[in-house]
Short mmCIF file of C-alpha atoms and ligand atoms in Angstrom, two decimals:
data_model
loop_
_atom_site.label_atom_id
_atom_site.label_comp_id
_atom_site.label_asym_id
_atom_site.label_seq_id
_atom_site.Cartn_x
_atom_site.Cartn_y
_atom_site.Cartn_z
CA MET A 732 -51.98 -3.50 49.75
CA LYS A 733 -53.56 -3.41 46.28
CA THR A 734 -53.51 -7.06 44.90
CA GLU A 735 -55.95 -6.83 41.93
CA GLY A 736 -55.17 -9.17 38.90
CA GLY A 737 -52.51 -11.84 38.65
CA THR A 738 -51.74 -14.52 41.08
CA ALA A 739 -49.63 -13.93 44.14
CA ASP A 740 -47.28 -16.75 43.12
CA ALA A 741 -46.70 -15.12 39.79
CA LYS A 742 -45.87 -11.78 41.21
CA ARG A 743 -43.63 -13.46 43.81
CA ARG A 744 -41.62 -15.25 41.03
CA ALA A 745 -41.16 -12.06 39.11
CA GLY A 746 -40.14 -9.99 42.10
CA GLU A 747 -37.66 -12.61 43.42
CA ARG A 748 -36.04 -13.03 39.93
CA ALA A 749 -35.53 -9.32 39.54
CA ALA A 750 -34.01 -9.26 43.00
CA GLU A 751 -31.29 -11.73 41.77
CA GLU A 752 -29.96 -8.72 39.64
CA VAL A 753 -29.05 -6.80 42.76
CA GLU A 754 -25.17 -6.70 43.28
CA ASP A 755 -22.94 -5.86 46.22
CA GLY A 756 -22.42 -2.07 46.51
CA PHE A 757 -25.63 -1.31 44.41
CA VAL A 758 -27.90 1.69 44.95
CA VAL A 759 -31.35 0.16 44.17
CA GLY A 760 -34.63 1.93 43.39
CA LEU A 761 -37.32 0.22 45.21
CA GLY A 762 -40.72 0.47 43.35
CA THR A 763 -44.15 0.37 44.75
CA GLY A 764 -46.92 -2.13 44.78
CA SER A 765 -47.72 -5.73 45.56
CA THR A 766 -45.31 -7.25 42.89
CA THR A 767 -42.30 -5.03 43.94
CA ALA A 768 -43.01 -5.89 47.59
CA TYR A 769 -41.77 -9.44 46.74
CA ALA A 770 -38.60 -8.08 45.39
CA ILE A 771 -37.97 -5.84 48.48
CA ASP A 772 -38.57 -8.88 50.68
CA ALA A 773 -36.01 -10.97 48.75
CA ILE A 774 -33.42 -8.04 48.77
CA GLY A 775 -34.05 -7.84 52.45
CA GLU A 776 -33.25 -11.51 52.83
CA ALA A 777 -30.01 -11.09 50.80
CA VAL A 778 -29.03 -8.16 53.12
CA ALA A 779 -29.49 -10.24 56.01
CA ASP A 780 -27.06 -12.72 54.36
CA GLY A 781 -24.39 -10.10 53.97
CA LEU A 782 -25.22 -8.28 50.75
CA GLU A 783 -24.36 -4.42 51.00
CA ILE A 784 -26.64 -2.25 49.20
CA ARG A 785 -28.70 0.89 49.76
CA GLY A 786 -32.22 1.29 48.67
CA VAL A 787 -34.08 4.52 47.48
CA PRO A 788 -37.78 3.98 48.12
CA THR A 789 -40.41 5.36 45.64
CA SER A 790 -43.29 5.86 48.05
CA PHE A 791 -44.30 5.78 51.66
CA GLN A 792 -45.41 2.21 51.04
CA SER A 793 -42.07 0.94 49.69
CA ARG A 794 -40.18 2.87 52.39
CA ARG A 795 -42.08 0.95 55.05
CA ARG A 796 -41.72 -2.38 53.31
CA ALA A 797 -38.00 -1.78 52.94
CA LEU A 798 -37.58 -0.77 56.66
CA GLU A 799 -39.50 -3.97 57.60
CA ALA A 800 -36.89 -5.88 55.60
CA ASP A 801 -34.07 -4.15 57.13
CA ILE A 802 -32.70 -2.67 53.96
CA PRO A 803 -30.46 0.44 54.52
CA LEU A 804 -32.08 3.33 52.96
CA THR A 805 -30.89 6.65 51.22
CA THR A 806 -32.13 9.38 49.08
CA LEU A 807 -31.46 10.49 45.54
CA ASP A 808 -29.67 13.62 46.73
CA ALA A 809 -27.18 11.48 48.66
CA VAL A 810 -26.01 9.25 46.06
CA ASP A 811 -24.14 9.75 42.70
CA GLY A 812 -26.67 7.56 40.88
CA VAL A 813 -29.01 4.52 40.97
CA ASP A 814 -27.61 1.19 39.65
CA LEU A 815 -30.92 -0.62 39.26
CA ALA A 816 -34.61 0.17 39.80
CA ILE A 817 -37.14 -2.64 40.25
CA ASP A 818 -40.77 -1.46 39.94
CA GLY A 819 -44.19 -2.83 38.96
CA ALA A 820 -46.65 -1.71 36.28
CA ASP A 821 -50.35 -1.64 35.58
CA GLN A 822 -49.87 -2.29 31.84
CA VAL A 823 -46.86 -3.42 29.71
CA VAL A 824 -46.88 -3.38 25.93
CA ASP A 825 -45.75 -6.88 24.98
CA ASP A 826 -45.38 -6.78 21.13
CA PRO A 827 -41.85 -6.92 19.59
CA ASP A 828 -43.31 -5.47 16.45
CA SER A 829 -44.75 -2.44 18.02
CA SER A 830 -42.65 0.80 18.44
CA ALA A 831 -44.26 1.13 21.90
CA ASN A 832 -42.88 -2.41 23.02
CA GLY A 833 -42.10 -2.12 26.67
CA ALA A 834 -44.00 1.12 27.22
CA LEU A 835 -45.94 1.17 30.60
CA ILE A 836 -48.88 2.61 32.34
CA LYS A 837 -48.14 3.05 36.08
CA GLY A 838 -49.59 4.90 39.05
CA GLY A 839 -52.27 2.37 40.11
CA GLY A 840 -50.93 3.06 43.64
CA ALA A 841 -50.56 6.92 42.92
CA ALA A 842 -46.78 6.74 43.35
CA HIS A 843 -45.87 7.25 39.74
CA THR A 844 -44.14 10.74 40.18
CA ARG A 845 -41.43 9.37 42.40
CA GLU A 846 -41.38 6.10 40.54
CA LYS A 847 -40.59 7.89 37.39
CA LEU A 848 -37.92 9.96 38.98
CA VAL A 849 -36.18 6.90 40.43
CA ASP A 850 -36.83 4.55 37.48
CA ALA A 851 -35.41 7.03 34.94
CA THR A 852 -32.54 7.91 37.04
CA ALA A 853 -31.43 4.26 37.11
CA ASP A 854 -28.72 2.74 34.90
CA ARG A 855 -31.07 -0.22 34.53
CA PHE A 856 -34.83 -0.28 35.13
CA VAL A 857 -36.41 -3.69 35.37
CA VAL A 858 -40.20 -4.20 35.50
CA VAL A 859 -41.79 -6.99 37.36
CA ALA A 860 -45.30 -8.07 36.37
CA ASP A 861 -47.56 -11.04 36.10
CA PRO A 862 -49.19 -12.07 32.70
CA SER A 863 -52.42 -10.09 33.37
CA LYS A 864 -50.37 -6.77 32.85
CA LEU A 865 -49.25 -7.66 29.31
CA THR A 866 -51.11 -6.03 26.51
CA ASP A 867 -50.78 -5.35 22.72
CA ARG A 868 -51.75 -1.77 23.21
CA LEU A 869 -52.00 0.42 26.27
CA GLU A 870 -55.60 1.12 27.20
CA ARG A 871 -56.00 1.49 30.83
CA SER A 872 -56.83 5.06 32.33
CA VAL A 873 -53.60 6.95 32.59
CA PRO A 874 -53.03 8.38 36.27
CA VAL A 875 -52.12 12.07 36.04
CA GLU A 876 -50.85 13.68 39.33
CA VAL A 877 -51.92 17.21 39.48
CA LEU A 878 -51.52 20.27 41.86
CA PRO A 879 -54.75 20.46 43.93
CA ASP A 880 -55.62 24.01 42.43
CA ALA A 881 -55.05 22.62 38.92
CA HIS A 882 -57.42 19.63 38.90
CA THR A 883 -60.29 21.23 37.16
CA VAL A 884 -58.14 23.19 34.70
CA VAL A 885 -56.19 20.09 33.82
CA ALA A 886 -59.49 18.08 33.66
CA GLU A 887 -60.83 20.41 31.06
CA ARG A 888 -57.62 20.17 28.88
CA ILE A 889 -57.73 16.47 29.04
CA ARG A 890 -61.41 16.55 27.73
CA THR A 891 -60.24 18.70 24.71
CA ARG A 892 -57.92 15.75 23.78
CA GLY A 893 -60.74 13.39 24.02
CA GLY A 894 -59.86 11.94 27.42
CA GLU A 895 -62.36 11.29 30.27
CA PRO A 896 -60.85 12.35 33.62
CA THR A 897 -62.08 11.05 36.91
CA LEU A 898 -60.70 12.36 40.25
CA ARG A 899 -59.33 9.37 42.23
CA ASP A 900 -61.45 8.96 45.27
CA ALA A 901 -59.88 7.60 48.48
CA GLU A 902 -61.19 4.46 50.25
CA ARG A 903 -61.87 4.72 53.92
CA LYS A 904 -61.54 8.52 53.72
CA ASP A 905 -64.08 10.98 52.33
CA GLY A 906 -62.77 12.84 49.45
CA PRO A 907 -59.89 12.35 46.97
CA VAL A 908 -56.63 10.33 47.06
CA VAL A 909 -53.91 12.61 48.33
CA THR A 910 -50.58 11.50 46.97
CA ASP A 911 -47.28 11.15 48.97
CA ASN A 912 -46.49 14.58 47.49
CA GLY A 913 -49.69 16.23 48.63
CA ASN A 914 -51.26 16.25 45.19
CA LEU A 915 -54.37 14.89 43.65
CA VAL A 916 -54.80 12.13 40.82
CA LEU A 917 -56.94 12.41 37.64
CA ASP A 918 -57.38 8.95 36.15
CA CYS A 919 -57.76 9.85 32.43
CA ALA A 920 -59.56 7.26 30.06
CA PHE A 921 -58.27 7.75 26.39
CA GLY A 922 -59.35 4.49 25.09
CA PRO A 923 -56.59 2.44 23.20
CA ILE A 924 -53.48 4.53 22.99
CA SER A 925 -52.04 4.36 19.46
CA ASN A 926 -49.07 6.58 20.24
CA PRO A 927 -48.00 6.56 23.96
CA ASP A 928 -44.94 8.74 23.21
CA ASP A 929 -47.19 11.52 21.68
CA LEU A 930 -49.71 11.51 24.52
CA ALA A 931 -46.88 11.45 27.19
CA ALA A 932 -45.23 14.51 25.61
CA TRP A 933 -48.66 16.30 25.46
CA LEU A 934 -49.57 15.61 29.06
CA SER A 935 -46.06 16.58 30.24
CA ARG A 936 -46.62 19.98 28.68
CA LEU A 937 -49.86 20.90 30.57
CA PRO A 938 -49.32 23.49 33.28
CA GLY A 939 -50.54 21.91 36.74
CA VAL A 940 -49.64 18.45 35.78
CA VAL A 941 -46.80 17.19 38.09
CA GLU A 942 -46.28 13.73 36.41
CA HIS A 943 -48.22 11.21 34.45
CA GLY A 944 -48.26 7.47 34.51
CA LEU A 945 -47.05 6.83 30.87
CA PHE A 946 -43.49 5.48 31.07
CA VAL A 947 -42.15 5.33 27.50
CA ASP A 948 -38.61 4.10 26.54
CA LEU A 949 -37.67 3.85 30.18
CA ALA A 950 -37.75 0.09 30.91
CA ASP A 951 -34.75 -2.23 30.04
CA ALA A 952 -36.39 -5.49 30.74
CA THR A 953 -39.57 -7.00 32.25
CA TYR A 954 -39.68 -10.13 34.25
CA VAL A 955 -43.19 -11.84 33.79
CA GLY A 956 -43.88 -14.20 36.56
CA THR A 957 -46.13 -17.16 35.32
CA ASP A 958 -47.67 -20.27 37.05
CA SER A 959 -44.53 -22.23 36.35
CA GLY A 960 -41.66 -19.79 36.09
CA VAL A 961 -40.54 -16.50 34.91
CA GLU A 962 -40.18 -15.17 31.27
CA ARG A 963 -37.80 -12.19 30.53
CA ARG A 964 -38.46 -9.53 27.94
CA THR A 965 -35.75 -7.09 26.98
CA TYR A 966 -36.06 -3.76 25.12
C1 5RP B 1643 -47.82 2.24 41.84
C2 5RP B 1643 -47.63 1.41 40.70
C3 5RP B 1643 -47.37 0.04 40.81
O1 5RP B 1643 -46.19 -0.36 40.48
C4 5RP B 1643 -48.42 -0.69 39.82
O2 5RP B 1643 -49.79 -0.16 40.36
C5 5RP B 1643 -48.38 -2.19 40.01
O3 5RP B 1643 -48.77 -2.54 41.23
P1 5RP B 1643 -49.06 -4.09 41.68
O4 5RP B 1643 -47.61 -4.78 41.59
O5 5RP B 1643 -49.49 -4.05 43.12
O6 5RP B 1643 -49.93 -4.69 40.75
O7 5RP B 1643 -47.36 1.96 39.59
O8 5RP B 1643 -48.01 3.54 41.58
#
């Protein structure tokens, strides 16, 4: 599992705090990554103690983790809605004076397409993060999931906007990362992103783009695990 940045304790605190928001009867979106994994484990413990919920995983990884935790699972097409989604992030804007406060870059685990679907469907979307994810301005590369046939065409369009796309390579497999949906990922460096909403809308309009990792105006709160506790940001 990807564990770059942040301490495991901080991630665990954030994940466990978010899991406390889960109530009996909830349908819960289960995000992907090392921080959300702590939330999934904590939800699993609550289920073992009698909590009745159903989880909607956002990736092969979160599905496996939830199965290991004995969380009953369902799918989006089998439920009326999602009460709460808990998910990690690669960057979170942490500036109350910015119009982008709470905007995210996701997709470090190449799961952002299903994550965005589930997180955006949820009545409430809570981000779990450690302090290394907080930033004044989004500036990491934006993961863009593309249809395999479209990767060169989309890459060229990204360059016209000043971005530098890199096809994400797999580790321990020759060739590219293939997503859970059978697509490829372009990591697109744009430098500091002054207007994430505008870039998000532009990326969404590109033919061949399945989904990108800019999550703007989606999160309701972020739990930031620290060395000593958990800080809560609301949007
Ligand atoms: C996967 C994601 C993850 O939520 C994001 O990469 C954060 O992961 P971690 O909690 O391991 O740092 O967007 O696509």
